[in-house]
N, CA, C and O of each residue as an XYZ file, in Angstrom:
772
protein
N       0.854     -1.197      0.000
C       0.000      0.000      0.000
C       0.890      1.248      0.000
O       1.700      1.446      0.906
N       0.726      2.084     -1.031
C       1.540      3.293     -1.106
C       1.028      4.356     -0.150
O      -0.148      4.376      0.215
N       1.938      5.242      0.249
C       1.590      6.312      1.184
C       1.970      7.661      0.578
O       2.942      7.775     -0.169
N       1.177      8.680      0.920
C       1.352     10.011      0.343
C       1.321     11.054      1.469
O       0.588     10.915      2.448
N       2.130     12.089      1.301
C       2.282     13.095      2.363
C       2.323     14.506      1.784
O       2.794     14.725      0.668
N       1.815     15.460      2.574
C       2.022     16.878      2.308
C       3.008     17.357      3.358
O       2.929     16.962      4.522
N       3.928     18.202      2.949
C       4.929     18.739      3.869
C       5.081     20.231      3.648
O       5.124     20.692      2.508
N       5.161     20.988      4.737
C       5.563     22.394      4.648
C       7.077     22.378      4.807
O       7.593     22.335      5.923
N       7.785     22.414      3.680
C       9.244     22.372      3.737
C       9.755     23.666      4.337
O       9.471     24.749      3.825
N      10.513     23.557      5.431
C      11.045     24.778      6.038
C      12.246     25.313      5.260
O      12.857     24.608      4.456
N      12.558     26.556      5.519
C      13.761     27.181      4.982
C      14.985     26.383      5.437
O      15.045     25.914      6.574
N      15.953     26.237      4.537
C      17.224     25.622      4.924
C      17.304     24.119      4.751
O      18.330     23.519      5.069
N      16.244     23.497      4.254
C      16.258     22.052      4.008
C      16.349     21.774      2.514
O      15.796     22.518      1.704
N      17.047     20.705      2.151
C      17.073     20.252      0.768
C      15.843     19.384      0.523
O      15.361     18.720      1.441
N      15.332     19.385     -0.706
C      14.150     18.574     -1.054
C      14.572     17.150     -1.390
O      14.172     16.611     -2.422
N      15.368     16.544     -0.534
C      15.857     15.189     -0.792
C      16.166     14.487      0.524
O      16.186     15.100      1.591
N      16.407     13.177      0.412
C      16.651     12.356      1.597
C      18.121     11.980      1.736
O      18.581     11.649      2.829
N      18.861     12.032      0.625
C      20.275     11.651      0.633
C      21.081     12.787      0.021
O      20.689     13.361     -0.994
N      22.197     13.102      0.639
C      23.088     14.137      0.110
C      24.499     13.579      0.191
O      25.034     13.360      1.278
N      25.098     13.352     -0.981
C      26.365     12.618     -1.051
C      27.601     13.473     -0.758
O      28.649     12.948     -0.382
N      27.472     14.787     -0.930
C      28.664     15.626     -0.769
C      29.017     15.783      0.707
O      28.221     15.463      1.590
N      30.214     16.278      0.952
C      30.744     16.293      2.324
C      30.047     17.289      3.264
O      29.884     17.015      4.453
N      29.638     18.449      2.721
C      29.035     19.463      3.597
C      27.754     18.931      4.231
O      26.963     18.254      3.574
N      27.557     19.234      5.484
C      26.357     18.765      6.210
C      25.167     19.624      5.784
O      25.196     20.851      5.880
N      24.138     18.957      5.318
C      22.917     19.649      4.901
C      21.727     19.069      5.654
O      21.756     17.914      6.077
N      20.668     19.882      5.822
C      19.437     19.402      6.450
C      18.594     18.713      5.383
O      18.350     19.276      4.316
N      18.149     17.484      5.680
C      17.397     16.683      4.720
C      15.984     16.394      5.228
O      15.714     16.495      6.425
N      15.092     16.034      4.313
C      13.678     15.826      4.662
C      13.462     14.754      5.724
O      12.550     14.869      6.543
N      14.285     13.724      5.717
C      14.131     12.631      6.670
C      14.276     13.056      8.118
O      13.865     12.328      9.021
N      14.859     14.236      8.353
C      15.009     14.738      9.727
C      13.698     15.308     10.268
O      13.573     15.546     11.469
N      12.721     15.529      9.384
C      11.478     16.177      9.783
C      10.394     15.200     10.235
O       9.488     15.573     10.981
N      10.491     13.936      9.775
C       9.382     12.991      9.992
C       9.906     11.591      9.725
O      10.873     11.409      8.986
N       9.264     10.612     10.328
C       9.674      9.225     10.111
C       8.953      8.684      8.870
O       7.992      7.922      8.977
N       9.437      9.094      7.692
C       8.820      8.663      6.442
C       9.122      7.183      6.190
O      10.178      6.694      6.590
N       8.198      6.461      5.525
C       8.477      5.064      5.196
C       9.608      4.962      4.166
O       9.881      5.912      3.432
N      10.252      3.806      4.124
C      11.325      3.582      3.168
C      10.785      3.758      1.749
O       9.659      3.358      1.450
N      11.595      4.358      0.882
C      11.185      4.543     -0.511
C      10.403      5.817     -0.763
O       9.947      6.041     -1.884
N      10.233      6.666      0.260
C       9.519      7.931      0.062
C      10.372      8.867     -0.780
O      11.581      8.979     -0.573
N       9.726      9.544     -1.740
C      10.446     10.501     -2.589
C       9.652     11.799     -2.678
O       8.423     11.805     -2.600
N      10.380     12.889     -2.840
C       9.734     14.178     -3.055
C       9.352     14.273     -4.528
O      10.120     13.871     -5.402
N       8.158     14.809     -4.801
C       7.720     15.027     -6.178
C       8.098     16.459     -6.525
O       7.505     17.405     -6.006
N       9.079     16.619     -7.398
C       9.573     17.959     -7.671
C      10.407     18.424     -6.494
O      10.724     17.640     -5.599
N      10.758     19.692     -6.497
C      11.595     20.172     -5.401
C      11.406     21.653     -5.162
O      10.834     22.374     -5.979
N      11.897     22.077     -4.030
C      11.998     23.490     -3.686
C      13.451     23.725     -3.319
O      14.074     22.876     -2.681
N      14.001     24.871     -3.714
C      15.381     25.206     -3.361
C      15.553     25.208     -1.849
O      14.584     25.296     -1.094
N      16.790     25.111     -1.433
C      17.119     25.114     -0.006
C      16.548     26.346      0.699
O      16.084     26.255      1.836
N      16.583     27.502      0.018
C      16.120     28.742      0.648
C      14.656     29.065      0.319
O      14.190     30.169      0.601
N      13.932     28.110     -0.277
C      12.498     28.267     -0.519
C      11.727     27.400      0.467
O      12.252     26.431      1.015
N      10.476     27.770      0.676
C       9.650     27.088      1.667
C       8.330     26.675      1.028
O       8.014     27.054     -0.100
N       7.570     25.889      1.784
C       6.196     25.647      1.390
C       5.879     24.223      1.007
O       6.577     23.282      1.385
N       4.798     24.086      0.240
C       4.194     22.800     -0.048
C       5.095     21.905     -0.889
O       5.570     22.282     -1.960
N       5.308     20.711     -0.360
C       6.052     19.672     -1.072
C       5.218     18.398     -0.949
O       4.769     18.043      0.141
N       5.015     17.716     -2.072
C       4.300     16.442     -2.061
C       5.328     15.326     -1.989
O       6.352     15.374     -2.670
N       5.056     14.325     -1.169
C       5.945     13.164     -1.068
C       5.121     11.904     -1.232
O       3.959     11.859     -0.830
N       5.724     10.873     -1.824
C       5.004      9.629     -2.064
C       5.972      8.452     -2.073
O       7.176      8.614     -2.270
N       5.413      7.263     -1.853
C       6.209      6.045     -2.021
C       5.944      5.447     -3.402
O       6.515      4.414     -3.750
N       5.076      6.095     -4.193
C       4.670      5.582     -5.502
C       5.337      6.367     -6.638
O       4.967      7.507     -6.917
N       6.320      5.745     -7.285
C       7.038      6.390     -8.382
C       6.136      6.777     -9.536
O       6.407      7.765    -10.219
N       5.058      6.018     -9.776
C       4.123      6.348    -10.864
C       3.414      7.670    -10.580
O       3.243      8.487    -11.485
N       3.007      7.883     -9.348
C       2.346      9.143     -8.985
C       3.308     10.299     -9.220
O       2.918     11.346     -9.737
N       4.549     10.107     -8.843
C       5.568     11.133     -9.046
C       5.669     11.498    -10.532
O       5.713     12.679    -10.878
N       5.706     10.500    -11.401
C       5.784     10.732    -12.853
C       4.566     11.480    -13.364
O       4.694     12.420    -14.148
N       3.380     11.066    -12.924
C       2.137     11.696    -13.388
C       2.120     13.175    -13.004
O       1.802     14.033    -13.827
N       2.460     13.461    -11.763
C       2.445     14.851    -11.295
C       3.417     15.689    -12.120
O       3.081     16.796    -12.543
N       4.613     15.169    -12.348
C       5.626     15.943    -13.069
C       5.265     16.123    -14.541
O       5.612     17.142    -15.137
N       4.575     15.152    -15.133
C       4.277     15.232    -16.563
C       3.065     16.106    -16.873
O       2.895     16.552    -18.008
N       2.236     16.349    -15.887
C       0.971     17.048    -16.142
C       1.106     18.558    -16.273
O       0.126     19.224    -16.608
N       2.262     19.111    -16.025
C       2.417     20.575    -16.055
C       1.378     21.228    -15.144
O       0.665     22.151    -15.539
N       1.320     20.725    -13.933
C       0.360     21.191    -12.937
C       0.706     22.624    -12.525
O       1.879     22.976    -12.398
N      -0.326     23.443    -12.317
C      -0.102     24.825    -11.875
C       0.411     24.833    -10.437
O      -0.073     24.093     -9.581
N       1.407     25.693    -10.194
C       1.962     25.839     -8.855
C       1.879     27.310     -8.472
O       2.291     28.188     -9.230
N       1.335     27.566     -7.276
C       1.186     28.944     -6.811
C       2.189     29.234     -5.708
O       2.369     28.450     -4.776
N       2.836     30.386     -5.843
C       3.845     30.823     -4.880
C       3.451     32.180     -4.322
O       2.973     33.051     -5.048
N       3.658     32.346     -3.023
C       3.577     33.676     -2.422
C       5.013     34.144     -2.261
O       5.851     33.447     -1.689
N       5.280     35.340     -2.776
C       6.640     35.872     -2.692
C       6.641     37.198     -1.953
O       5.844     38.094     -2.232
N       7.553     37.295     -1.008
C       7.787     38.571     -0.330
C       8.930     39.232     -1.081
O      10.012     38.662     -1.222
N       8.673     40.454     -1.565
C       9.676     41.126     -2.392
C      10.194     42.385     -1.716
O       9.568     42.937     -0.812
N      11.338     42.813     -2.176
C      11.987     44.018     -1.695
C      11.304     45.213     -2.348
O      11.369     45.377     -3.567
N      10.649     46.049     -1.545
C       9.935     47.211     -2.080
C       8.444     46.933     -2.186
O       7.986     45.818     -1.937
N       7.703     47.954     -2.556
C       6.249     47.835     -2.727
C       5.986     47.563     -4.204
O       6.109     48.454     -5.045
N       5.626     46.328     -4.505
C       5.456     45.929     -5.909
C       4.317     46.718     -6.551
O       3.292     46.973     -5.918
N       4.506     47.096     -7.797
C       3.554     47.965     -8.492
C       2.621     47.158     -9.397
O       2.957     46.051     -9.815
N       1.448     47.720     -9.696
C       0.552     47.065    -10.662
C       1.248     46.864    -12.017
O       0.983     45.877    -12.705
N       2.135     47.790    -12.403
C       2.859     47.666    -13.675
C       3.769     46.433    -13.652
O       3.856     45.703    -14.639
N       4.440     46.210    -12.530
C       5.324     45.042    -12.413
C       4.503     43.755    -12.462
O       4.915     42.777    -13.086
N       3.339     43.757    -11.803
C       2.445     42.591    -11.822
C       2.009     42.308    -13.259
O       1.985     41.154    -13.687
N       1.665     43.360    -13.999
C       1.236     43.195    -15.394
C       2.360     42.598    -16.244
O       2.117     41.745    -17.097
N       3.586     43.054    -16.005
C       4.734     42.483    -16.730
C       4.873     40.987    -16.431
O       5.080     40.180    -17.338
N       4.756     40.630    -15.150
C       4.852     39.219    -14.759
C       3.777     38.389    -15.466
O       4.038     37.285    -15.944
N       2.556     38.948    -15.521
C       1.441     38.234    -16.140
C       1.698     37.954    -17.619
O       1.342     36.891    -18.128
N       2.315     38.906    -18.299
C       2.546     38.776    -19.750
C       3.740     37.889    -20.069
O       3.805     37.297    -21.146
N       4.696     37.793    -19.125
C       5.928     37.036    -19.372
C       7.118     37.988    -19.386
O       7.052     39.075    -19.961
N       8.196     37.571    -18.752
C       9.404     38.407    -18.678
C      10.614     37.587    -19.128
O      10.585     36.357    -19.148
N      11.666     38.303    -19.484
C      12.888     37.624    -19.922
C      13.758     37.317    -18.714
O      14.059     38.191    -17.901
N      14.158     36.043    -18.615
C      15.051     35.629    -17.532
C      16.225     34.865    -18.134
O      16.148     34.377    -19.262
N      17.296     34.767    -17.380
C      18.416     33.944    -17.819
C      18.123     32.490    -17.500
O      17.612     32.166    -16.427
N      18.455     31.607    -18.452
C      18.223     30.184    -18.228
C      19.243     29.379    -19.019
O      19.343     29.503    -20.240
N      20.010     28.542    -18.294
C      21.031     27.680    -18.904
C      21.948     28.449    -19.854
O      22.235     27.997    -20.962
N      22.397     29.607    -19.406
C      23.354     30.400    -20.179
C      22.731     31.239    -21.280
O      23.432     32.009    -21.937
N      21.421     31.106    -21.498
C      20.755     31.898    -22.541
C      19.650     32.740    -21.941
O      19.588     32.952    -20.730
N      18.781     33.212    -22.814
C      17.641     34.015    -22.375
C      16.362     33.224    -22.615
O      16.265     32.449    -23.566
N      15.393     33.430    -21.748
C      14.129     32.709    -21.852
C      13.004     33.674    -21.500
O      13.110     34.429    -20.534
N      11.924     33.650    -22.284
C      10.741     34.455    -21.967
C       9.739     33.544    -21.260
O       9.320     32.525    -21.810
N       9.362     33.917    -20.042
C       8.424     33.077    -19.283
C       7.048     33.128    -19.934
O       6.676     34.124    -20.554
N       6.305     32.050    -19.785
C       4.948     31.980    -20.334
C       4.038     32.902    -19.518
O       4.315     33.174    -18.350
N       2.956     33.382    -20.132
C       2.006     34.190    -19.358
C       1.552     33.421    -18.120
O       1.389     32.201    -18.156
N       1.354     34.147    -17.037
C       0.986     33.500    -15.776
C      -0.027     34.348    -15.040
O      -0.333     35.470    -15.444
N      -0.542     33.800    -13.958
C      -1.457     34.543    -13.102
C      -0.622     35.176    -11.990
O       0.157     34.488    -11.331
N      -0.781     36.478    -11.779
C      -0.050     37.167    -10.712
C      -0.929     38.288    -10.162
O      -1.662     38.942    -10.904
N      -0.842     38.494     -8.862
C      -1.578     39.598     -8.245
C      -0.890     40.013     -6.948
O      -0.103     39.264     -6.369
N      -1.210     41.225     -6.513
C      -0.673     41.738     -5.252
C      -1.463     41.102     -4.105
O      -2.692     41.043     -4.148
N      -0.755     40.631     -3.089
C      -1.389     40.071     -1.895
C      -1.419     41.196     -0.861
O      -0.378     41.617     -0.356
N      -2.626     41.677     -0.555
C      -2.714     42.853      0.320
C      -2.565     42.516      1.796
O      -2.053     43.321      2.573
N      -3.015     41.315      2.184
C      -2.913     40.922      3.589
C      -1.668     40.048      3.775
O      -1.491     39.061      3.061
N      -0.820     40.402      4.715
C       0.423     39.646      4.933
C       0.075     38.233      5.379
O      -0.606     38.053      6.388
N       0.545     37.209      4.624
C       0.228     35.831      5.008
C       0.902     35.433      6.321
O       1.986     35.915      6.649
N       0.240     34.547      7.062
C       0.771     34.115      8.351
C       1.478     32.770      8.203
O       0.919     31.723      8.529
N       2.710     32.814      7.708
C       3.497     31.594      7.577
C       4.375     31.364      8.803
O       5.105     30.375      8.870
N       4.305     32.272      9.767
C       5.209     32.193     10.908
C       6.565     32.736     10.497
O       6.819     32.934      9.309
N       7.445     32.981     11.474
C       8.761     33.516     11.133
C       9.599     32.478     10.398
O       9.455     31.277     10.626
N      10.468     32.946      9.523
C      11.352     32.033      8.810
C      12.519     31.670      9.723
O      12.900     32.457     10.590
N      13.085     30.480      9.531
C      14.196     30.009     10.367
C      15.358     31.004     10.354
O      15.973     31.253     11.391
N      15.654     31.561      9.204
C      16.708     32.581      9.112
C      15.999     33.910      8.901
O      15.224     34.069      7.958
N      16.267     34.854      9.778
C      15.564     36.126      9.747
C      15.762     36.843      8.412
O      16.865     36.904      7.869
N      14.661     37.379      7.910
C      14.717     38.225      6.719
C      15.041     39.624      7.223
O      14.627     40.007      8.318
N      15.772     40.375      6.436
C      16.122     41.733      6.874
C      14.904     42.473      7.390
O      13.781     42.178      6.980
N      15.106     43.426      8.281
C      13.946     44.081      8.889
C      13.572     45.370      8.158
O      14.226     45.783      7.200
N      12.502     45.987      8.645
C      11.903     47.146      7.983
C      12.844     48.352      7.874
O      12.604     49.250      7.068
N      13.906     48.377      8.675
C      14.847     49.516      8.571
C      15.474     49.584      7.186
O      15.942     50.640      6.759
N      15.482     48.457      6.492
C      16.079     48.426      5.150
C      15.066     48.782      4.076
O      15.338     48.608      2.888
N      13.900     49.278      4.477
C      12.877     49.654      3.508
C      11.718     48.681      3.525
O      11.806     47.597      4.101
N      10.630     49.080      2.886
C       9.408     48.269      2.935
C       9.499     47.016      2.067
O      10.321     46.921      1.156
N       8.632     46.066      2.380
C       8.496     44.857      1.569
C       7.021     44.687      1.245
O       6.166     45.320      1.865
N       6.727     43.839      0.283
C       5.336     43.541     -0.056
C       5.251     42.103     -0.540
O       6.269     41.454     -0.783
N       4.014     41.611     -0.676
C       3.783     40.221     -1.087
C       3.013     40.176     -2.395
O       2.170     41.032     -2.663
N       3.309     39.176     -3.201
C       2.570     38.925     -4.438
C       2.351     37.428     -4.572
O       3.074     36.623     -3.985
N       1.338     37.067     -5.356
C       1.082     35.671     -5.699
C       1.448     35.481     -7.164
O       1.072     36.289     -8.013
N       2.180     34.416     -7.458
C       2.535     34.079     -8.844
C       2.215     32.604     -9.050
O       2.684     31.747     -8.302
N       1.412     32.317    -10.072
C       1.042     30.940    -10.395
C       1.588     30.589    -11.774
O       1.257     31.236    -12.768
N       2.425     29.558    -11.822
C       3.046     29.138    -13.081
C       2.802     27.652    -13.316
O       2.550     26.898    -12.376
N       2.881     27.238    -14.582
C       2.762     25.806    -14.873
C       4.079     25.262    -15.419
O       4.193     24.075    -15.721
N       5.074     26.146    -15.542
C       6.411     25.685    -15.930
C       7.285     25.753    -14.683
O       6.833     26.240    -13.647
N       8.487     25.290    -14.755
C       9.308     25.283    -13.554
C      10.784     25.341    -13.877
O      11.534     24.419    -13.558
N      11.201     26.420    -14.507
C      12.626     26.595    -14.790
C      13.366     26.834    -13.470
O      12.757     27.225    -12.474
N      14.663     26.602    -13.468
C      15.483     26.737    -12.269
C      15.358     28.135    -11.664
O      15.677     29.128    -12.317
N      14.897     28.207    -10.428
C      14.735     29.469     -9.683
C      13.905     30.493    -10.464
O      14.161     31.695    -10.404
N      12.915     29.995    -11.191
C      12.151     30.852    -12.108
C      11.450     32.020    -11.423
O      11.564     33.157    -11.882
N      10.728     31.763    -10.335
C       9.948     32.831     -9.705
C      10.882     33.925     -9.180
O      10.584     35.111     -9.325
N      11.996     33.543     -8.580
C      12.962     34.534     -8.098
C      13.500     35.376     -9.251
O      13.638     36.593     -9.132
N      13.800     34.720    -10.362
C      14.320     35.442    -11.528
C      13.257     36.376    -12.111
O      13.571     37.467    -12.585
N      12.000     35.937    -12.070
C      10.907     36.761    -12.602
C      10.734     38.045    -11.796
O      10.614     39.125    -12.375
N      10.719     37.939    -10.463
C      10.506     39.156     -9.665
C      11.709     40.090     -9.791
O      11.551     41.311     -9.798
N      12.906     39.518     -9.892
C      14.107     40.350    -10.081
C      14.040     41.071    -11.427
O      14.461     42.223    -11.537
N      13.513     40.394    -12.447
C      13.437     40.980    -13.795
C      12.531     42.209    -13.836
O      12.711     43.085    -14.683
N      11.558     42.278    -12.923
C      10.681     43.456    -12.902
C      11.072     44.430    -11.785
O      10.314     45.341    -11.454
N      12.256     44.229    -11.213
C      12.799     45.201    -10.264
C      12.433     44.990     -8.807
O      12.625     45.891     -7.990
N      11.910     43.816     -8.460
C      11.520     43.531     -7.079
C      12.086     42.183     -6.653
O      11.392     41.169     -6.729
N      13.339     42.164     -6.206
C      13.964     40.889     -5.825
C      13.187     40.165     -4.720
O      12.661     40.791     -3.800
N      13.127     38.851     -4.831
C      12.436     38.010     -3.844
C      13.263     37.897     -2.567
O      14.459     37.610     -2.611
N      12.609     38.126     -1.430
C      13.239     37.949     -0.118
C      12.811     36.622      0.503
O      13.591     35.973      1.199
N      11.570     36.228      0.245
C      11.045     34.986      0.800
C      10.081     34.385     -0.219
O       9.280     35.099     -0.824
N      10.163     33.075     -0.403
C       9.310     32.398     -1.383
C       8.675     31.185     -0.727
O       9.371     30.322     -0.190
N       7.329     31.123     -0.775
C       6.586     30.030     -0.144
C       5.594     29.461     -1.162
O       4.712     30.175     -1.638
N       5.740     28.167     -1.495
C       4.768     27.543     -2.408
C       3.532     27.189     -1.594
O       3.624     26.503     -0.576
N       2.358     27.666     -2.056
C       1.123     27.478     -1.301
C       0.167     26.493     -1.961
O      -0.788     26.042     -1.329
N       0.419     26.145     -3.253
C      -0.523     25.264     -3.937
C       0.165     24.516     -5.071
O       1.010     25.068     -5.775
N      -0.213     23.243     -5.237
C       0.170     22.442     -6.395
C      -1.121     21.840     -6.917
O      -1.709     20.983     -6.259
N      -1.583     22.277     -8.107
C      -2.886     21.838     -8.610
C      -3.964     22.272     -7.645
O      -4.062     23.455     -7.319
N      -4.786     21.326     -7.176
C      -5.822     21.633     -6.185
C      -5.393     21.287     -4.762
O      -6.214     21.305     -3.845
N      -4.123     20.975     -4.575
C      -3.611     20.643     -3.245
C      -3.023     21.914     -2.625
O      -2.120     22.533     -3.187
N      -3.549     22.285     -1.469
C      -3.136     23.524     -0.797
C      -2.289     23.241      0.443
O      -2.371     22.168      1.041
N      -1.491     24.211      0.808
C      -0.664     24.136      2.012
C      -1.532     24.042      3.269
O      -1.093     23.530      4.298
N      -2.751     24.533      3.176
C      -3.702     24.543      4.292
C      -3.095     25.274      5.489
O      -2.478     26.329      5.334
N      -3.272     24.712      6.671
C      -2.769     25.386      7.879
C      -1.478     24.771      8.393
O      -1.118     24.958      9.555
N      -0.780     24.038      7.532
C       0.470     23.430      7.977
C       1.469     24.502      8.386
O       1.534     25.570      7.777
N       2.229     24.214      9.400
C       3.312     25.106      9.837
C       4.628     24.527      9.325
O       4.697     23.351      8.967
N       5.660     25.347      9.292
C       6.964     24.902      8.788
C       7.404     23.620      9.493
O       7.423     23.553     10.722
N       7.760     22.602      8.700
C       8.228     21.334      9.237
C       7.132     20.319      9.492
O       7.417     19.161      9.795
N       5.861     20.746      9.371
C       4.735     19.857      9.650
C       4.431     18.953      8.454
O       4.585     19.357      7.302
N       3.998     17.726      8.746
C       3.686     16.727      7.725
C       2.249     16.257      7.929
O       1.802     16.071      9.061
N       1.529     16.065      6.819
C       0.167     15.548      6.871
C       0.077     14.374      5.909
O       0.342     14.528      4.717
N      -0.300     13.184      6.420
C      -0.483     12.038      5.530
C      -1.872     12.121      4.919
O      -2.851     12.383      5.618
N      -1.955     11.894      3.595
C      -3.226     11.985      2.870
C      -3.454     10.692      2.082
O      -2.493     10.000      1.744
N      -4.729     10.357      1.783
C      -4.993      9.124      1.043
C      -4.546      9.205     -0.422
O      -4.166      8.193     -1.011
N      -4.589     10.418     -1.015
C      -4.163     10.605     -2.413
C      -3.966     12.112     -2.640
O      -4.213     12.925     -1.749
N      -3.518     12.461     -3.845
C      -3.359     13.873     -4.207
C      -4.474     14.251     -5.183
O      -4.636     13.602     -6.216
N      -5.220     15.264     -4.873
C      -6.293     15.763     -5.756
C      -5.699     16.937     -6.536
O      -5.855     18.093     -6.144
N      -5.014     16.629     -7.648
C      -4.286     17.673     -8.360
C      -5.159     18.458     -9.317
O      -4.982     19.666     -9.475
N      -6.093     17.786     -9.952
C      -7.052     18.499    -10.794
C      -8.399     17.899    -10.448
O      -8.718     17.758     -9.267
N      -9.201     17.541    -11.440
C     -10.506     16.979    -11.090
C     -10.434     15.494    -10.781
O     -11.424     14.891    -10.367
N      -9.258     14.904    -10.983
C      -9.130     13.478    -10.676
C      -8.148     13.289     -9.525
O      -7.237     14.093     -9.322
N      -8.350     12.239     -8.801
C      -7.509     11.919     -7.657
C      -6.422     10.951     -8.106
O      -6.712      9.961     -8.777
N      -5.165     11.230     -7.737
C      -4.086     10.288     -8.091
C      -3.271      9.928     -6.860
O      -2.322      9.150     -6.954
């Protein structure tokens, strides 16, 4: 019987269970007693946080990755993001990718007026003395390396904190950083997998 989990990946953890290099890194297995063979579906960078799906079923992992499922991120940016910058994000912006240039596909983006309650990050983000910050939501169905960070930088608002809040129809819900929730399946679109 396969098992499936939702995890709020905290800041500073790698989206993996094994790390072969010498430097000591924080791995997912330190957060919960996952069954043998558990794998993360997709990944979040070490300095990104939020929803990560885990499963013992390699087929589910393949299906999720192949479906080009929409992923929503809340980003805290440096400065007060403007409607013009949001419009640029929606239309697509040029980012660097694999040594070349890439234009991101049109996406859904909007200003988040109410500060989300994700709790404090493990490593403190600079404080208000360095100027104001604001939050935006960006939903993409592609996933180039560090794409969302590159997108906000391209419109002049570098990302300070990035939290994935949704994958398909699966939401972060009220999970706190480091918390794990076992689920019977993933409801990514209208079908359960």
